[in-house]
């Protein structure tokens, strides 16, 4: 367990206390998110099983990495986490997440939780980052979350990046036209590590990219229960993975929206294979597979400043922006040699 400083929250209203977050809080935390979605409009829907999967990973120490704020009667009114995905090229990025129930906003709870996240994230950076690698504590705010954006700015965060959430219907999907010399095949588990290595190689020049080792790859990507190998497509050149699209279908999202949506979580092409239509063909094949499996919509996120022209590519295959979130970041100085 972390020291007393990082375990305590200061400035909570009378009648509220903080304690370590536990997996037993997942149901109440999911209910809180559902109540918040009515005003925050993030487009995201998570149930207790999603949160349990997210928090119960080898890379997360929930008693240290999460805080719950509860009433004297035990009602959960807010929660927060600081999760270190490990790795990092230009910085060790730590994900700060959480929410305050709409009925309890405006009372300083979010500020107290954010102060804790900064302390905890700074501790995680000191423990995990190699000497000389700075840290970035990253938080997100959607357009309807004005108060959160103001809170981040007052706490010393800066608006770092803008990400478009894009969608398209699957009633009319594009034709699959693989480039000469490119074979499109479904994802298979014997190629999982090859796809991981292709992903690492594809994103070396991207903002905020992180080298994924085998544990991190399984934890954050293909180990998810929402991962759909049958909706994921690989592009092979000379028998080796040169491009890929990994698809996910979230049950909670389908229940909340009434539409089964394939989320294209990871899309990449090796630098040597770019400019040949590999990404377009691979995306089209994934969309066709999803439509054939009964999905009615596809979704993805893209950095508005993506250096490979991904935004224009996604627009060409029918995706349109439905909302844009801002990524806020708090800079943590690099640590000296231990």
Short mmCIF file of C-alpha atoms in Angstrom, two decimals, residues 141-295:
data_model
loop_
_atom_site.label_atom_id
_atom_site.label_comp_id
_atom_site.label_asym_id
_atom_site.label_seq_id
_atom_site.Cartn_x
_atom_site.Cartn_y
_atom_site.Cartn_z
CA UNK A 141 -12.74 15.68 -21.46
CA UNK A 142 -15.55 15.73 -24.01
CA UNK A 143 -17.28 18.95 -25.18
CA UNK A 144 -20.09 18.66 -22.61
CA UNK A 145 -17.56 18.32 -19.77
CA UNK A 146 -16.74 22.02 -19.38
CA UNK A 147 -16.26 21.81 -15.63
CA UNK A 148 -13.77 18.96 -15.99
CA UNK A 149 -11.76 20.92 -18.55
CA UNK A 150 -11.62 23.94 -16.24
CA UNK A 151 -10.57 21.67 -13.37
CA UNK A 152 -7.71 20.20 -15.42
CA UNK A 153 -6.50 23.63 -16.44
CA UNK A 154 -6.51 24.95 -12.87
CA UNK A 155 -4.55 21.89 -11.75
CA UNK A 156 -1.75 22.58 -14.23
CA UNK A 157 -2.83 20.30 -17.08
CA UNK A 158 -2.55 21.56 -20.65
CA UNK A 159 -4.68 20.63 -23.67
CA UNK A 160 -2.31 18.33 -25.52
CA UNK A 161 -4.26 16.62 -28.29
CA UNK A 162 -7.71 16.27 -29.87
CA UNK A 163 -9.18 12.91 -30.84
CA UNK A 164 -12.14 12.41 -33.14
CA UNK A 165 -14.65 9.67 -32.39
CA UNK A 166 -15.87 8.55 -35.81
CA UNK A 167 -18.72 6.28 -36.88
CA UNK A 168 -20.31 4.86 -40.02
CA UNK A 169 -23.33 2.67 -40.69
CA UNK A 170 -22.75 -0.80 -42.11
CA UNK A 171 -25.74 -0.94 -44.44
CA UNK A 172 -23.49 -0.18 -47.40
CA UNK A 173 -19.87 -1.19 -46.87
CA UNK A 174 -17.04 -0.53 -49.32
CA UNK A 175 -15.81 -3.16 -51.71
CA UNK A 176 -12.67 -5.04 -50.68
CA UNK A 177 -9.90 -4.37 -53.17
CA UNK A 178 -6.61 -5.83 -51.92
CA UNK A 179 -3.49 -4.41 -53.47
CA UNK A 180 -1.35 -6.65 -55.71
CA UNK A 181 0.84 -8.87 -53.59
CA UNK A 182 -1.32 -8.38 -50.48
CA UNK A 183 -3.35 -11.22 -48.98
CA UNK A 184 -6.17 -10.45 -46.54
CA UNK A 185 -6.78 -13.12 -43.90
CA UNK A 186 -8.67 -13.28 -40.59
CA UNK A 187 -6.76 -12.86 -37.35
CA UNK A 188 -5.53 -16.16 -35.90
CA UNK A 189 -3.97 -16.69 -32.50
CA UNK A 190 -0.75 -18.13 -33.88
CA UNK A 191 -0.03 -14.66 -35.30
CA UNK A 192 -0.89 -12.71 -32.14
CA UNK A 193 2.71 -11.91 -31.24
CA UNK A 194 3.56 -11.10 -34.85
CA UNK A 195 0.72 -8.57 -34.87
CA UNK A 196 2.05 -7.12 -31.61
CA UNK A 197 5.47 -6.61 -33.14
CA UNK A 198 3.93 -5.11 -36.28
CA UNK A 199 1.94 -2.72 -34.09
CA UNK A 200 5.07 -1.58 -32.27
CA UNK A 201 6.87 -1.02 -35.57
CA UNK A 202 3.91 0.81 -37.13
CA UNK A 203 3.62 3.41 -34.39
CA UNK A 204 7.23 4.37 -33.66
CA UNK A 205 6.69 7.93 -34.97
CA UNK A 206 3.20 8.50 -33.55
CA UNK A 207 2.48 10.92 -30.74
CA UNK A 208 2.26 9.16 -27.39
CA UNK A 209 3.11 5.75 -28.78
CA UNK A 210 4.18 3.05 -26.37
CA UNK A 211 6.15 -0.12 -26.99
CA UNK A 212 3.88 -2.99 -25.96
CA UNK A 213 5.48 -6.05 -24.44
CA UNK A 214 3.61 -9.36 -24.40
CA UNK A 215 1.91 -8.70 -21.05
CA UNK A 216 0.79 -5.20 -21.95
CA UNK A 217 -0.42 -6.37 -25.38
CA UNK A 218 -2.62 -9.06 -23.86
CA UNK A 219 -3.80 -6.80 -21.04
CA UNK A 220 -4.91 -3.86 -23.14
CA UNK A 221 -5.66 -5.41 -26.54
CA UNK A 222 -6.16 -9.03 -27.62
CA UNK A 223 -6.79 -10.28 -24.08
CA UNK A 224 -9.99 -8.26 -23.77
CA UNK A 225 -13.22 -10.26 -23.69
CA UNK A 226 -14.65 -7.80 -26.26
CA UNK A 227 -11.93 -8.68 -28.78
CA UNK A 228 -13.37 -10.32 -31.90
CA UNK A 229 -10.81 -12.30 -33.93
CA UNK A 230 -13.51 -13.02 -36.52
CA UNK A 231 -13.92 -9.28 -37.18
CA UNK A 232 -10.18 -8.62 -37.21
CA UNK A 233 -8.21 -8.73 -40.45
CA UNK A 234 -4.52 -9.10 -41.27
CA UNK A 235 -2.79 -7.97 -44.45
CA UNK A 236 0.06 -10.27 -45.41
CA UNK A 237 2.93 -9.40 -47.75
CA UNK A 238 5.18 -12.32 -48.62
CA UNK A 239 3.47 -14.26 -45.86
CA UNK A 240 4.24 -11.75 -43.09
CA UNK A 241 1.93 -9.29 -41.32
CA UNK A 242 2.23 -5.87 -42.95
CA UNK A 243 -1.07 -4.40 -41.77
CA UNK A 244 -3.91 -5.19 -39.38
CA UNK A 245 -7.29 -4.10 -38.07
CA UNK A 246 -8.41 -5.38 -34.67
CA UNK A 247 -12.14 -5.32 -33.92
CA UNK A 248 -14.03 -5.24 -30.62
CA UNK A 249 -17.73 -5.48 -29.75
CA UNK A 250 -18.76 -4.30 -26.27
CA UNK A 251 -21.90 -5.87 -24.85
CA UNK A 252 -22.66 -2.90 -22.60
CA UNK A 253 -22.48 -0.55 -25.55
CA UNK A 254 -24.89 -2.72 -27.55
CA UNK A 255 -27.38 -2.77 -24.66
CA UNK A 256 -27.17 0.98 -24.15
CA UNK A 257 -27.49 1.97 -27.82
CA UNK A 258 -29.51 -0.89 -29.26
CA UNK A 259 -26.95 -1.23 -32.05
CA UNK A 260 -24.16 -3.79 -32.22
CA UNK A 261 -21.05 -1.73 -33.02
CA UNK A 262 -17.66 -2.99 -34.07
CA UNK A 263 -14.97 -0.74 -32.64
CA UNK A 264 -11.82 -0.75 -34.75
CA UNK A 265 -9.45 -0.39 -31.85
CA UNK A 266 -6.07 -0.79 -33.54
CA UNK A 267 -5.31 -0.09 -37.19
CA UNK A 268 -1.76 -0.09 -38.50
CA UNK A 269 0.44 -0.59 -41.54
CA UNK A 270 4.19 -1.11 -41.53
CA UNK A 271 6.02 1.91 -43.01
CA UNK A 272 7.41 -0.14 -45.92
CA UNK A 273 3.90 -1.21 -46.96
CA UNK A 274 2.25 2.22 -46.89
CA UNK A 275 0.93 3.91 -50.00
CA UNK A 276 -0.38 0.64 -51.50
CA UNK A 277 -3.95 0.75 -50.24
CA UNK A 278 -3.29 -1.78 -47.49
CA UNK A 279 -5.18 0.13 -44.79
CA UNK A 280 -8.20 0.79 -47.03
CA UNK A 281 -8.51 -2.85 -48.06
CA UNK A 282 -8.01 -4.17 -44.53
CA UNK A 283 -10.61 -1.80 -43.07
CA UNK A 284 -13.07 -2.70 -45.82
CA UNK A 285 -12.61 -6.41 -45.11
CA UNK A 286 -13.22 -5.84 -41.39
CA UNK A 287 -16.36 -3.79 -42.11
CA UNK A 288 -17.71 -6.54 -44.36
CA UNK A 289 -17.02 -9.17 -41.72
CA UNK A 290 -18.80 -7.04 -39.10
CA UNK A 291 -21.81 -6.45 -41.33
CA UNK A 292 -22.00 -10.17 -42.02
CA UNK A 293 -21.91 -10.86 -38.28
CA UNK A 294 -24.90 -8.60 -37.63
CA UNK A 295 -23.18 -5.38 -36.59
#
